[in-house]
Amino acid sequence: MEYLDGEPLAQRLEKGVGVRTDWCRHVLAAVLLIFVGSAVAGAQDRDFVPVTDAMLEDPAAGDWLTWRRTPNGWGYSPLDQINRDNVGDLEMVWTRGLASGNQEATPLAYGGTLYFPNPNDHLQAIDAVTGDLKWEYRREIPDDAADVLGGAGLVSVNRNVAIYGNVIIDTGNDGYVYAVDAVTGKVAWETEIFDYDVAPVRHTSGPIIANGKVISGRSCRPRAGPVSCVIVAHDATTGEELWRRPLIPAPGEPGDETWGGVPYEERLHVGSWMVPSYDPELDLVYVGTSVTSPAPKFLLGGAAYQHLYHNSTLALDGDTGEIRWYYQHLNDHWDLDHPFERLLVDTAVTPDASAVRWINPRLQPGEVRKVVTGIPGKTGVVYTLDRETGEFLWATPTIAQNVITNIDGETGEVTENGELIFSAYGQEVLSCPGWGGGKNWPAGAYSPLTNTMYFPMQNTCARVLATPDEGLAIYQLASRFQLAPGTDQLGAVWAISAETGETTWLYEQRAATQALVTTGGGLLFGGDGNGRFRAFDQETGEVLWEINLGSPVTGFPITYAVDGRQYVVASTGARREGLTPELRPSAGNNLFVFALPE
């Protein structure tokens, strides 16, 4: 029933009292309210400057516009208000609780707003100065998503979102890519990638933007078959699908022969579940891929076959999705995925033979190359490749690893440790690292100030059993994890020269280490599994500042500026590490923001 001034409208009409005057007054008030509301919204729209490709490639110093701030994957901000001399004065300026679920998120910072992807497809726009909520969008994910996709914890993960034009873009665990208005939080468009019931795939990480295209990968689940293992590009303005690149070759396609006659429908689980990098000059998208299902290759036609394109770096044409080149890091029998961040750096390449194990003999020392570098996989091996051609330049291990015995410097061909390759069920081997990874999804960072890469690492091994009956059925493996021999320190931060491959400093600790970010102030920020958030000196590794946030620092840190003031962001979650049982942090999903005193 409609009401007017608290009285049913029908009764006022029966009375004939003041209806015309009151009706006109209320209609006029409603019209004015709509007009004023539209004017305010219009003003907000005018204040919001649409994000362009040029802004993404070269953001303003105070902005953080993509997963690692820039498409080259550096995780570096030029902001230097907070520096080595004053970082000890940092104080918390606001904090905010986050939604429940596995929290591993990266906020975006733009126009005085943080766009934070909470677990379970829950996006919030937060005032970057005060911490007040501006709007939130909760996507309705089907109730059976966890059962269909497998694993409630990973289904809730939402590591990053993208921004383009006036929308925030994400991939949901309902099989859609979607955009919401950055000012209002209202859905702008949505496009189905897969019917999640027919082809269930997990989107634990969101997309990047490459020349106006939304580029997204996924953790393709075996029940979906090989058709789900794809990188997909959509128009960032309309959501229209532009191309779809399979990661598993079909019969008759290049690479088909590398699967040893395994039927196409049994070629499973070569996913790309972390975030790509992009070189706009070359128009190449760099993505990393994961292990097959099952992992032991005696179950997939034999260990002699490559099983492309698992555990590889792929350089995709940004316009078409065509594979320009690929490099396979490992023929993987142990679930040692290689989907992690690729750092795109222009650097002199002069690998130090005393520090680097495998070197291309054709290298001219000091030659400046466009490279894709970093630690792309769980093995902890640093790889440096020419990013135009994929040519192998150099590689070297970091943490204890025993799965790779050699890399041919001339060809880049990797030789796996034959003693660890399964040939039958029931065999058990000691794999270093274990499938938790010497390196995993917490991202490293690069600083142009030092031409150095910084990585959060873990000293782990595992007793791995090939079995169909226990452990992870998806891989036909079971594991018992342990610290690497000779150490009681689980976590580490490695600083490695991008030019020489030399380790310039090493910081080790009992707790697991998490994602890192570098700044123009000469600082390296990062957290750990025991709730500590720190600032290191980039050059020496000295800890200059530390705070206990109570819970594991599972989110990706960033730094941004508003009105000339620099802020640093850390976020926590509920992850626990079984190899350090004496460490007992709490399990709270929270966002923390720090700045220097005003």
Coordinates of C-alpha atoms in Angstrom, one line a residue:
M1 CA 0.0 0.0 0.0
E2 CA 1.3 3.5 -0.8
Y3 CA 1.5 6.1 1.9
L4 CA 1.4 9.9 2.0
D5 CA 2.5 11.7 5.2
G6 CA 2.1 8.4 7.1
E7 CA -1.6 8.0 6.1
P8 CA -2.8 5.5 3.5
L9 CA -3.3 7.5 0.2
A10 CA -6.7 5.8 -0.4
Q11 CA -8.0 7.2 2.9
R12 CA -6.9 10.7 2.1
L13 CA -8.6 10.5 -1.3
E14 CA -11.8 9.5 0.4
K15 CA -11.5 12.4 2.8
G16 CA -10.7 14.8 -0.1
V17 CA -8.5 16.7 2.3
G18 CA -5.3 18.3 1.1
V19 CA -4.6 15.7 -1.4
R20 CA -3.9 17.9 -4.4
T21 CA -1.6 20.2 -2.4
D22 CA 0.2 17.4 -0.5
W23 CA 0.5 15.3 -3.6
C24 CA 2.0 18.1 -5.6
R25 CA 4.3 18.9 -2.8
H26 CA 5.6 15.3 -2.5
V27 CA 5.9 14.8 -6.2
L28 CA 7.9 18.0 -6.4
A29 CA 10.1 16.9 -3.5
A30 CA 10.6 13.5 -5.2
V31 CA 11.5 15.2 -8.5
L32 CA 14.0 17.5 -6.7
L33 CA 15.5 14.6 -4.8
I34 CA 16.0 12.7 -8.1
F35 CA 17.5 15.8 -9.7
V36 CA 19.8 16.5 -6.8
G37 CA 20.8 12.8 -6.6
S38 CA 21.5 12.8 -10.3
A39 CA 23.5 16.0 -10.0
V40 CA 25.6 14.5 -7.2
A41 CA 26.2 11.3 -9.1
G42 CA 27.1 13.3 -12.1
A43 CA 29.5 15.3 -10.1
Q44 CA 31.1 12.1 -8.8
D45 CA 31.3 10.7 -12.4
R46 CA 33.0 13.9 -13.6
D47 CA 35.5 13.7 -10.7
F48 CA 36.4 10.2 -11.6
V49 CA 39.1 10.2 -14.4
P50 CA 38.8 7.0 -16.5
V51 CA 41.8 4.8 -16.4
T52 CA 43.6 4.4 -19.8
D53 CA 46.2 2.0 -21.1
A54 CA 48.8 4.7 -20.9
M55 CA 48.0 5.2 -17.2
L56 CA 48.3 1.5 -16.5
E57 CA 51.7 1.3 -18.2
D58 CA 53.0 4.5 -16.5
P59 CA 50.9 5.2 -13.4
A60 CA 51.1 8.3 -11.4
A61 CA 53.5 7.9 -8.5
G62 CA 50.8 7.7 -5.9
D63 CA 48.6 5.2 -7.7
W64 CA 48.6 1.4 -7.6
L65 CA 46.6 0.4 -10.7
T66 CA 47.3 -3.3 -11.3
W67 CA 48.3 -6.4 -9.4
R68 CA 52.0 -5.5 -9.1
R69 CA 51.4 -1.8 -9.8
T70 CA 52.8 -2.0 -13.4
P71 CA 52.3 -4.6 -16.1
N72 CA 56.0 -5.6 -15.9
G73 CA 55.3 -7.3 -12.6
W74 CA 57.9 -5.4 -10.5
G75 CA 55.9 -4.7 -7.4
Y76 CA 57.7 -1.3 -7.2
S77 CA 56.5 2.1 -6.2
P78 CA 58.6 5.3 -6.8
L79 CA 57.2 6.9 -3.6
D80 CA 60.0 8.0 -1.3
Q81 CA 58.4 10.1 1.4
I82 CA 58.9 7.0 3.7
N83 CA 62.5 6.1 3.5
R84 CA 65.4 4.5 5.4
D85 CA 65.8 7.4 7.7
N86 CA 62.2 7.8 8.9
V87 CA 60.5 4.4 8.4
G88 CA 61.0 3.8 12.1
D89 CA 58.4 6.5 12.8
L90 CA 55.6 4.7 10.9
E91 CA 52.3 4.5 12.7
M92 CA 49.0 2.9 12.0
V93 CA 46.4 5.4 10.8
W94 CA 43.5 3.1 10.3
T95 CA 42.4 -0.5 10.1
R96 CA 39.3 -2.3 8.9
G97 CA 38.0 -5.9 9.2
L98 CA 37.6 -7.9 6.1
A99 CA 35.1 -10.6 4.9
S100 CA 35.6 -14.2 6.0
G101 CA 37.4 -16.7 3.9
N102 CA 40.9 -17.3 2.6
Q103 CA 42.3 -13.7 2.4
E104 CA 45.2 -13.2 -0.1
A105 CA 44.2 -10.0 -1.7
T106 CA 45.9 -7.0 -3.4
P107 CA 44.1 -3.6 -3.2
L108 CA 44.2 -1.1 -6.0
A109 CA 44.7 2.5 -5.1
Y110 CA 43.3 5.3 -7.3
G111 CA 41.6 8.7 -6.8
G112 CA 41.7 8.5 -3.1
T113 CA 40.0 5.1 -3.0
L114 CA 41.2 1.6 -2.2
Y115 CA 39.4 -1.2 -4.2
F116 CA 39.8 -4.3 -2.1
P117 CA 38.9 -7.8 -3.3
N118 CA 37.7 -9.6 -0.2
P119 CA 37.2 -13.4 -0.2
N120 CA 34.2 -14.9 -2.0
D121 CA 33.9 -12.3 -4.7
H122 CA 33.2 -9.5 -2.3
L123 CA 34.6 -6.2 -3.6
Q124 CA 34.8 -3.1 -1.4
A125 CA 35.6 0.6 -2.2
I126 CA 37.2 2.2 0.8
D127 CA 38.2 5.8 1.5
A128 CA 42.0 5.6 1.3
V129 CA 42.5 8.3 3.9
T130 CA 39.9 7.4 6.5
G131 CA 39.1 3.8 6.0
D132 CA 35.4 4.5 5.6
L133 CA 33.4 2.3 3.3
K134 CA 32.2 3.9 0.1
W135 CA 30.4 1.0 -1.4
E136 CA 30.5 -2.8 -1.7
Y137 CA 29.5 -5.4 -4.2
R138 CA 28.8 -9.0 -3.2
R139 CA 28.6 -11.3 -6.2
E140 CA 26.1 -14.2 -5.7
I141 CA 28.2 -17.3 -6.1
P142 CA 26.1 -20.6 -6.3
D143 CA 25.8 -22.4 -3.0
D144 CA 27.3 -25.6 -4.4
A145 CA 30.4 -23.8 -5.9
A146 CA 32.8 -25.2 -3.3
D147 CA 31.6 -28.8 -3.9
V148 CA 31.6 -28.4 -7.7
L149 CA 34.9 -26.6 -7.9
G150 CA 36.6 -28.6 -5.2
G151 CA 38.0 -27.1 -2.0
A152 CA 36.1 -24.5 -0.1
G153 CA 39.3 -22.6 0.9
L154 CA 40.6 -22.0 -2.6
V155 CA 37.1 -21.1 -3.9
S156 CA 37.0 -18.2 -1.5
V157 CA 40.4 -16.8 -2.6
N158 CA 40.3 -13.5 -4.6
R159 CA 43.9 -12.3 -5.1
N160 CA 43.4 -9.3 -7.4
V161 CA 41.2 -7.2 -9.6
A162 CA 41.8 -4.9 -12.6
I163 CA 40.7 -1.3 -13.3
Y164 CA 40.0 0.2 -16.7
G165 CA 37.9 3.1 -17.9
N166 CA 35.4 3.6 -15.1
V167 CA 35.0 0.0 -14.0
I168 CA 36.6 -2.6 -11.7
I169 CA 37.0 -6.0 -13.4
D170 CA 37.2 -9.5 -11.9
T171 CA 36.7 -13.1 -12.6
G172 CA 34.2 -15.0 -10.4
N173 CA 33.9 -18.6 -9.3
D174 CA 30.6 -18.7 -11.0
G175 CA 32.5 -18.9 -14.3
Y176 CA 32.0 -15.2 -15.3
V177 CA 34.2 -12.2 -16.0
Y178 CA 32.4 -9.1 -14.8
A179 CA 32.8 -5.3 -14.3
V180 CA 31.3 -3.0 -11.7
D181 CA 31.2 0.8 -11.8
A182 CA 34.1 2.2 -9.9
V183 CA 31.9 5.1 -8.5
T184 CA 28.7 3.2 -7.6
G185 CA 29.6 -0.5 -7.4
K186 CA 26.8 -1.4 -9.8
V187 CA 27.4 -4.1 -12.4
A188 CA 28.4 -2.6 -15.7
W189 CA 28.7 -5.9 -17.7
E190 CA 29.2 -9.6 -17.2
T191 CA 30.2 -12.4 -19.6
E192 CA 30.1 -16.1 -19.0
I193 CA 33.4 -17.8 -19.7
F194 CA 32.3 -21.3 -18.6
D195 CA 29.1 -22.8 -17.3
Y196 CA 30.6 -23.7 -13.9
D197 CA 28.4 -26.9 -13.7
V198 CA 29.7 -28.2 -17.1
A199 CA 33.3 -26.9 -16.9
P200 CA 34.1 -26.0 -13.3
V201 CA 37.2 -23.8 -13.1
R202 CA 38.6 -21.8 -10.1
H203 CA 39.5 -18.2 -10.3
T204 CA 41.8 -17.7 -7.3
S205 CA 43.5 -14.8 -9.2
G206 CA 41.9 -12.0 -11.2
P207 CA 42.8 -10.5 -14.5
I208 CA 45.2 -7.8 -15.9
I209 CA 44.5 -5.3 -18.7
A210 CA 46.7 -5.5 -21.8
N211 CA 45.9 -2.9 -24.5
G212 CA 42.2 -2.7 -23.6
K213 CA 41.9 -6.5 -23.2
V214 CA 41.0 -8.3 -20.0
I215 CA 43.5 -11.2 -19.8
S216 CA 42.6 -14.0 -17.3
G217 CA 43.8 -17.4 -16.5
R218 CA 42.4 -20.1 -14.2
S219 CA 43.0 -23.3 -12.3
C220 CA 41.4 -25.8 -14.6
R221 CA 39.9 -28.7 -12.8
P222 CA 40.2 -32.2 -14.1
R223 CA 36.4 -32.8 -14.2
A224 CA 36.2 -30.0 -16.8
G225 CA 38.6 -31.6 -19.2
P226 CA 41.3 -29.9 -21.3
V227 CA 38.8 -27.4 -22.7
S228 CA 38.9 -25.5 -19.4
C229 CA 42.7 -25.0 -19.5
V230 CA 42.7 -21.7 -21.4
I231 CA 43.8 -18.1 -21.2
V232 CA 41.0 -15.8 -22.3
A233 CA 40.9 -12.2 -23.5
H234 CA 37.8 -10.0 -23.3
D235 CA 37.1 -6.4 -24.4
A236 CA 37.5 -4.3 -21.3
T237 CA 34.7 -1.9 -22.3
T238 CA 32.0 -4.4 -23.4
G239 CA 33.0 -7.8 -22.0
E240 CA 33.0 -9.3 -25.5
E241 CA 35.3 -12.4 -25.8
L242 CA 38.1 -11.7 -28.2
W243 CA 40.3 -14.8 -28.1
R244 CA 40.8 -18.0 -26.2
R245 CA 44.2 -19.7 -26.0
P246 CA 44.2 -23.4 -25.0
L247 CA 47.1 -24.5 -22.8
I248 CA 46.8 -28.2 -23.8
P249 CA 47.3 -29.0 -27.5
A250 CA 44.5 -31.0 -29.2
P251 CA 45.1 -33.7 -31.8
G252 CA 46.6 -32.2 -35.0
E253 CA 47.9 -29.1 -33.2
P254 CA 51.5 -28.3 -32.5
G255 CA 52.5 -30.0 -29.3
D256 CA 50.0 -32.9 -29.7
E257 CA 52.9 -35.3 -30.2
T258 CA 54.4 -34.4 -26.8
W259 CA 51.6 -36.2 -25.0
G260 CA 52.6 -39.7 -26.2
G261 CA 49.3 -40.6 -27.6
V262 CA 47.3 -39.9 -24.4
P263 CA 43.7 -39.3 -25.5
Y264 CA 42.8 -35.6 -25.7
E265 CA 40.0 -35.9 -23.0
E266 CA 42.6 -37.3 -20.6
R267 CA 45.0 -34.4 -20.9
L268 CA 44.2 -32.5 -17.8
H269 CA 44.9 -29.7 -15.4
V270 CA 47.5 -27.5 -17.2
G271 CA 46.3 -24.3 -15.5
S272 CA 47.5 -20.7 -15.2
W273 CA 46.2 -19.8 -11.8
M274 CA 48.4 -16.7 -11.1
V275 CA 48.5 -13.3 -12.8
P276 CA 50.2 -12.6 -16.1
S277 CA 52.7 -9.8 -17.0
Y278 CA 52.5 -7.7 -20.1
D279 CA 55.0 -5.9 -22.4
P280 CA 53.1 -3.2 -24.3
E281 CA 56.0 -2.5 -26.7
L282 CA 56.2 -6.1 -27.8
D283 CA 52.5 -6.7 -27.2
L284 CA 53.3 -9.9 -25.5
V285 CA 51.5 -11.4 -22.5
Y286 CA 53.6 -13.7 -20.3
V287 CA 51.9 -16.4 -18.5
G288 CA 53.1 -19.4 -16.4
T289 CA 51.4 -22.8 -16.2
S290 CA 51.0 -25.6 -13.7
V291 CA 51.4 -29.4 -13.4
T292 CA 49.3 -32.0 -15.2
S293 CA 46.8 -34.3 -13.5
P294 CA 47.9 -36.9 -12.6
A295 CA 51.5 -35.6 -11.9
P296 CA 53.6 -38.7 -12.4
K297 CA 54.1 -39.1 -16.1
F298 CA 54.1 -42.9 -16.1
L299 CA 50.3 -42.4 -15.8
L300 CA 50.3 -40.1 -18.9
G301 CA 52.1 -41.9 -21.6
G302 CA 55.6 -41.9 -20.1
A303 CA 58.3 -39.6 -18.6
A304 CA 60.0 -39.2 -22.0
Y305 CA 57.3 -36.9 -23.2
Q306 CA 57.1 -33.1 -22.5
H307 CA 53.3 -32.9 -22.1
L308 CA 53.2 -29.3 -23.4
Y309 CA 52.5 -26.7 -22.2
H310 CA 52.7 -27.7 -18.5
N311 CA 55.2 -25.9 -16.2
S312 CA 56.1 -23.5 -18.9
T313 CA 56.4 -19.8 -19.6
L314 CA 54.3 -18.8 -22.6
A315 CA 54.6 -15.5 -24.5
L316 CA 51.2 -14.8 -26.1
D317 CA 50.5 -12.3 -28.9
G318 CA 48.3 -9.8 -27.1
D319 CA 46.1 -9.3 -30.2
T320 CA 45.4 -12.9 -31.1
G321 CA 46.5 -15.1 -28.2
E322 CA 48.9 -17.0 -30.5
I323 CA 51.9 -18.6 -28.8
R324 CA 55.0 -16.6 -30.0
W325 CA 57.4 -18.7 -27.9
Y326 CA 57.5 -21.0 -24.9
Y327 CA 60.0 -22.3 -22.5
Q328 CA 59.4 -25.4 -20.4
H329 CA 61.0 -25.2 -16.9
L330 CA 60.3 -28.7 -15.7
N331 CA 58.8 -32.0 -16.7
D332 CA 56.9 -32.2 -13.4
H333 CA 56.2 -35.4 -11.5
W334 CA 55.8 -33.8 -8.0
D335 CA 53.3 -30.9 -8.3
L336 CA 55.9 -28.2 -8.6
D337 CA 53.9 -25.6 -10.5
H338 CA 55.4 -22.6 -12.4
P339 CA 52.6 -20.0 -12.6
F340 CA 54.1 -17.2 -10.6
E341 CA 55.1 -13.6 -11.4
R342 CA 57.3 -12.9 -14.4
L343 CA 59.5 -9.8 -14.0
L344 CA 60.1 -7.9 -17.2
V345 CA 63.4 -6.0 -16.9
D346 CA 65.8 -4.3 -19.3
T347 CA 69.2 -5.0 -17.9
A348 CA 72.8 -5.8 -18.6
V349 CA 73.2 -9.6 -18.5
T350 CA 76.5 -10.6 -16.9
P351 CA 75.9 -13.8 -15.0
D352 CA 78.7 -14.4 -12.4
A353 CA 80.0 -17.9 -13.0
S354 CA 80.8 -18.3 -9.3
A355 CA 77.2 -17.6 -8.4
V356 CA 75.2 -18.9 -11.3
R357 CA 75.1 -22.6 -12.1
W358 CA 73.8 -22.6 -15.7
I359 CA 74.8 -20.0 -18.3
N360 CA 74.3 -19.6 -22.0
P361 CA 77.9 -19.7 -23.5
R362 CA 76.8 -17.4 -26.3
L363 CA 76.2 -14.5 -23.9
Q364 CA 78.3 -11.4 -24.4
P365 CA 79.0 -10.1 -20.8
G366 CA 77.4 -6.7 -20.2
E367 CA 75.1 -7.0 -23.1
V368 CA 71.8 -5.2 -22.4
R369 CA 68.8 -7.4 -23.0
K370 CA 65.0 -7.3 -22.6
V371 CA 64.5 -10.2 -20.2
V372 CA 61.8 -12.0 -18.4
T373 CA 63.2 -13.1 -15.1
G374 CA 62.5 -14.2 -11.6
I375 CA 61.5 -17.4 -9.8
P376 CA 58.6 -18.6 -11.8
G377 CA 58.0 -21.9 -10.0
K378 CA 58.0 -23.9 -6.8
T379 CA 61.5 -25.3 -7.4
G380 CA 63.0 -21.9 -6.3
V381 CA 65.2 -21.8 -9.5
V382 CA 65.8 -18.3 -10.9
Y383 CA 65.4 -18.2 -14.7
T384 CA 66.4 -15.4 -17.0
L385 CA 65.1 -15.6 -20.6
D386 CA 65.2 -13.2 -23.5
R387 CA 61.6 -11.9 -23.5
E388 CA 61.5 -11.3 -27.3
T389 CA 62.6 -14.7 -28.3
G390 CA 62.5 -17.0 -25.3
E391 CA 66.2 -17.7 -25.6
F392 CA 67.7 -19.2 -22.4
L393 CA 70.2 -16.8 -20.8
W394 CA 71.0 -18.2 -17.3
A395 CA 69.5 -20.0 -14.4
T396 CA 70.5 -20.9 -10.8
P397 CA 69.0 -22.5 -7.8
T398 CA 68.3 -20.8 -4.5
I399 CA 66.8 -22.9 -1.7
A400 CA 67.6 -26.6 -1.4
Q401 CA 66.3 -28.4 -4.5
N402 CA 67.0 -31.9 -5.9
V403 CA 64.6 -32.3 -8.8
I404 CA 66.7 -30.6 -11.5
T405 CA 70.2 -31.9 -12.1
N406 CA 71.2 -29.9 -15.1
I407 CA 70.1 -27.2 -17.6
D408 CA 71.9 -27.1 -21.0
G409 CA 73.3 -23.6 -21.3
E410 CA 73.1 -23.6 -25.1
T411 CA 69.5 -24.9 -25.5
G412 CA 68.0 -24.3 -22.0
E413 CA 66.8 -27.9 -21.9
V414 CA 66.2 -29.1 -18.4
T415 CA 67.2 -32.5 -17.1
E416 CA 65.3 -33.9 -14.2
N417 CA 66.7 -36.1 -11.4
G418 CA 66.0 -39.6 -12.7
E419 CA 66.2 -41.1 -9.2
L420 CA 63.0 -39.1 -8.3
I421 CA 60.9 -39.9 -11.3
F422 CA 58.1 -42.3 -10.5
S423 CA 57.6 -45.4 -12.6
A424 CA 54.9 -47.2 -10.5
Y425 CA 52.5 -46.7 -7.7
G426 CA 53.9 -47.3 -4.2
Q427 CA 57.2 -45.6 -4.9
E428 CA 58.3 -42.9 -2.4
V429 CA 60.9 -40.2 -2.9
L430 CA 62.3 -37.2 -1.1
S431 CA 61.4 -34.1 -3.1
C432 CA 63.1 -30.8 -2.3
P433 CA 61.2 -28.6 -2.3
G434 CA 57.8 -30.2 -1.5
W435 CA 54.7 -29.2 -3.3
G436 CA 54.1 -26.3 -0.9
G437 CA 57.0 -24.8 -2.9
G438 CA 60.4 -23.2 -2.2
K439 CA 58.5 -20.3 -3.9
N440 CA 54.7 -20.1 -4.1
W441 CA 52.0 -17.5 -4.8
P442 CA 53.4 -14.7 -2.4
A443 CA 55.1 -12.5 -5.0
G444 CA 58.6 -11.2 -5.1
A445 CA 59.5 -7.7 -6.2
Y446 CA 62.2 -5.8 -8.2
S447 CA 63.8 -2.5 -7.5
P448 CA 65.3 -0.4 -10.3
L449 CA 67.3 1.4 -7.6
T450 CA 69.4 -1.7 -7.0
N451 CA 68.7 -3.8 -10.1
T452 CA 67.9 -6.5 -7.6
M453 CA 65.0 -9.0 -7.3
Y454 CA 63.7 -9.9 -3.8
F455 CA 61.8 -13.2 -3.2
P456 CA 60.0 -14.7 -0.2
M457 CA 61.2 -18.3 0.0
Q458 CA 60.6 -21.4 2.1
N459 CA 63.1 -24.2 3.1
T460 CA 60.9 -27.2 2.6
C461 CA 61.1 -30.8 1.4
A462 CA 58.6 -33.7 1.3
R463 CA 58.4 -37.4 1.3
V464 CA 56.2 -37.9 -1.8
L465 CA 54.3 -41.1 -2.5
A466 CA 52.8 -42.1 -5.8
T467 CA 49.4 -43.5 -4.9
P468 CA 45.8 -43.6 -6.1
D469 CA 44.3 -44.1 -2.7
E470 CA 45.4 -41.3 -0.3
G471 CA 46.7 -37.7 -0.4
L472 CA 45.6 -35.6 -3.3
A473 CA 43.7 -37.8 -5.8
I474 CA 43.9 -35.0 -8.4
Y475 CA 47.7 -35.6 -8.6
Q476 CA 47.9 -39.2 -7.5
L477 CA 50.3 -38.1 -4.9
A478 CA 50.6 -38.0 -1.1
S479 CA 53.2 -36.1 0.9
R480 CA 54.7 -35.8 4.4
F481 CA 56.3 -32.3 4.6
Q482 CA 59.5 -31.4 6.5
L483 CA 62.1 -28.7 6.7
A484 CA 65.0 -28.9 4.3
P485 CA 68.0 -30.8 5.7
G486 CA 70.4 -28.7 7.7
T487 CA 68.1 -25.9 8.7
D488 CA 65.4 -25.1 11.3
Q489 CA 64.5 -21.8 9.5
L490 CA 61.4 -22.2 7.3
G491 CA 61.2 -18.7 5.9
A492 CA 63.7 -16.6 3.9
V493 CA 64.0 -13.4 1.8
W494 CA 66.6 -13.6 -1.0
A495 CA 68.0 -10.6 -2.7
I496 CA 69.4 -11.5 -6.2
S497 CA 71.1 -9.3 -8.7
A498 CA 69.1 -9.2 -12.0
E499 CA 72.4 -8.6 -13.9
T500 CA 74.8 -11.1 -12.3
G501 CA 72.6 -13.6 -10.5
E502 CA 74.6 -13.1 -7.3
T503 CA 72.8 -13.3 -4.0
T504 CA 73.5 -9.9 -2.5
W505 CA 71.9 -10.7 0.9
L506 CA 69.9 -13.3 2.6
Y507 CA 67.5 -13.0 5.6
E508 CA 66.3 -16.2 7.3
Q509 CA 63.7 -16.7 10.0
R510 CA 61.6 -19.4 11.7
A511 CA 58.2 -18.2 10.2
A512 CA 57.2 -18.5 6.6
T513 CA 57.7 -15.3 4.5
Q514 CA 55.0 -13.6 2.4
A515 CA 54.7 -11.2 -0.5
L516 CA 57.0 -8.2 -0.9
V517 CA 57.0 -4.7 -2.3
T518 CA 59.8 -2.2 -3.1
T519 CA 59.8 1.6 -2.9
G520 CA 61.7 4.6 -4.1
G521 CA 62.7 5.2 -0.5
G522 CA 65.1 2.3 -0.6
L523 CA 62.7 0.0 1.3
L524 CA 61.4 -3.5 1.0
F525 CA 58.1 -4.2 2.8
G526 CA 56.9 -7.7 3.6
G527 CA 55.2 -9.8 6.2
D528 CA 55.3 -13.3 7.5
G529 CA 53.3 -16.2 8.8
N530 CA 53.6 -15.1 12.4
G531 CA 52.0 -11.7 11.9
R532 CA 55.1 -9.6 11.6
F533 CA 55.2 -6.9 9.0
R534 CA 58.6 -5.4 8.3
A535 CA 60.6 -2.8 6.4
F536 CA 64.0 -3.9 5.2
D537 CA 66.8 -1.9 3.7
Q538 CA 66.9 -2.9 0.0
E539 CA 70.7 -2.7 -0.1
T540 CA 71.6 -4.6 3.1
G541 CA 68.6 -6.6 4.3
E542 CA 68.7 -4.9 7.7
V543 CA 65.3 -4.8 9.4
L544 CA 64.5 -1.1 9.9
W545 CA 60.9 -1.3 11.3
E546 CA 58.6 -4.1 12.5
I547 CA 55.1 -4.5 13.9
N548 CA 53.1 -7.5 15.0
L549 CA 49.7 -7.5 13.3
G550 CA 48.5 -10.6 15.1
S551 CA 47.6 -12.8 12.1
P552 CA 49.6 -14.1 9.1
V553 CA 50.3 -11.3 6.6
T554 CA 48.7 -13.2 3.7
G555 CA 47.7 -10.2 1.5
F556 CA 49.9 -8.5 -1.0
P557 CA 51.3 -5.2 0.4
I558 CA 51.1 -2.0 -1.6
T559 CA 52.0 1.7 -1.1
Y560 CA 50.1 4.7 -2.4
A561 CA 49.7 8.5 -1.8
V562 CA 46.8 10.9 -1.3
D563 CA 47.3 14.7 -1.2
G564 CA 51.0 14.2 -0.8
R565 CA 51.0 11.7 2.1
Q566 CA 52.4 8.2 1.5
Y567 CA 50.6 5.2 3.0
V568 CA 51.6 1.5 3.3
V569 CA 49.1 -1.3 3.3
A570 CA 49.3 -4.7 4.8
S571 CA 46.5 -7.3 5.2
T572 CA 46.2 -10.4 7.2
G573 CA 44.4 -13.8 7.0
A574 CA 44.0 -17.1 8.6
R575 CA 46.8 -19.3 7.1
R576 CA 48.7 -21.5 9.5
E577 CA 52.0 -23.3 8.9
G578 CA 52.3 -26.9 10.1
L579 CA 56.1 -26.9 10.1
T580 CA 56.3 -24.3 12.9
P581 CA 53.8 -25.5 15.4
E582 CA 55.2 -23.3 18.2
L583 CA 54.1 -20.2 16.3
R584 CA 50.5 -19.5 17.1
P585 CA 49.2 -16.3 15.5
S586 CA 45.5 -15.5 15.5
A587 CA 43.4 -15.9 12.4
G588 CA 41.8 -12.5 11.6
N589 CA 41.1 -11.0 8.2
N590 CA 42.1 -7.4 8.6
L591 CA 43.4 -4.5 6.6
F592 CA 46.0 -2.2 8.1
V593 CA 47.2 1.2 6.8
F594 CA 50.3 3.0 8.0
A595 CA 51.8 6.5 7.4
L596 CA 54.3 8.9 9.0
P597 CA 52.9 11.2 11.6
E598 CA 51.4 14.4 10.2

